[in-house]
């Protein structure tokens, strides 16, 4: 008899994103050839998106523990203690590839997915943030992508009823072929009622809840682990479709069941859907899983086991229920009009067993799919250092009015009001301040209390591209500064590490350098990483994005009577600059926007000085010595002064530059600096205390009037500068630029 021809050809293996060597490992682990369903399961679980095979060994370097850390990396989200029995659960994740292919649904399902990561651990979502990167403003796809992504974020978050309180939006040619959409969610839970994903115990019932399974999103995890080419538009079928109204029902139903003792383990069905959720639960619990796929609620007829296991249909959860509590689970989810089904059980086999149409269609061990997945030590080369640029060697503008106006109306400084006005920032009534209008961090009250969490997202990709290690330090330091600016005690971070193809040593070098720089900053601030995501292969036709390790920081404001923002400066206040200014113009916005250059080394980050200065600023806020605070970052002192003037409605007069290079003084991007407004009675105490602590602090101006002025440089009305700042994005989206 002729031997049956195998359905697993080398071409099929390659289509599933597995290398020849990886497929050999599959054969070794199974002791036989897999069928198509089993190959698909290996494919998604060994994808970069699910296995972190290129980054795991480097992510292990991160500081992940601290006095307030309840749960670090390894669960759906990180958990920190904020006193009084309260816990904050938070995470940031990417939805880059789907959002480029189908911007509305890609961004919307990114928001839905990150919320599920948070409420699956028992938290009610209380805040959303996002970090968006688009291509050049005049690129033919940019307006369409911005429109779709913003509408998707707003449409999903607004419908669920969770405020979008902060984020950042940048434009650069490096994202022309691969935009970034990073979503962050923050939730509130009781510290003694956090839910985990380990499916402990044998013979326990497994429940499927939420929406029905369809064919949308199949191979989404694999697609997210491959670079784009000219045919990327054909990948639309791998983008999921979201339903925020179902998500709202799912939140309420899950939280209601969580108020009982019915749940042993719970996991959302995110990337790789039913496959990843079942395998992760089994692996963490040290058990096997048996699923009967005929019982899975299905949206489309004749779905195969392969399709059901790899579908990434949205708004679905997998639960392990306490025996005897099955009817309670049925009753709650049926009350909320959600699909609910008892689809399997935990076993003692250590295997994933799938049955479909009364046949066993999969029987593979759990361990090779999880902890035993590839853990690569990819070659990496260090980014070559750039020359340090001296301000004296950089052309000084002869028209400071024009230079300031151009920078304030440039894509990365211009107001993003057109975007954030599409988001509901105040639903739930606990948003004290959102960061979208120029503030350093969003502030969200813990309901019914006088304390709040402060939240921010930050990254400066041009610094990371120039020097991944120093740029990585700066990403973490800027979140720490922004939390400090509102008077919060920074507690922990989440991150989303967006890079190109790790198979290229120079890209892998960027990732390794950034992680090591970030980790040094985390240790210096006692500011651990508790959750995160890695998104690789962000490139098109071999052109990688700028390395973008986005960082989300969370801190605690213990007393809402003692916080500040950049809005409170009063006429007659004195402006004091905390931190040393050398006039660092390498990698600066001045260089980019005025001289059309993107060269030079980025500003160095002295972490000891950062901590010294930040701790002092936080003390000033707690002692009510300052009326307004803003950190100095993109665009330096001049941009910071303008943003403070816009926010407070008061003019600012900067005194003559105390260093020879005026353009370096006004636009330099030296780190560890804050601009603080103080009343006349506090000037001497602030300066003398700073001196005693070894902190550089100097008077640099006054508050009042209706103009933004700098002696010997610019003199412009707040109104004309604000108009330039706010008109750019609406004009772009209207097609007027």
Short mmCIF file of C-alpha atoms in Angstrom, two decimals, residues 157 347 489 525 696 730:
data_model
loop_
_atom_site.label_atom_id
_atom_site.label_comp_id
_atom_site.label_asym_id
_atom_site.label_seq_id
_atom_site.Cartn_x
_atom_site.Cartn_y
_atom_site.Cartn_z
CA UNK A 157 -12.89 53.19 25.16
CA UNK A 347 -6.10 16.59 33.72
CA UNK A 489 5.77 58.83 44.46
CA UNK A 525 15.03 54.88 41.20
CA UNK A 696 21.80 73.45 40.83
CA UNK A 730 -6.50 70.26 12.51
#
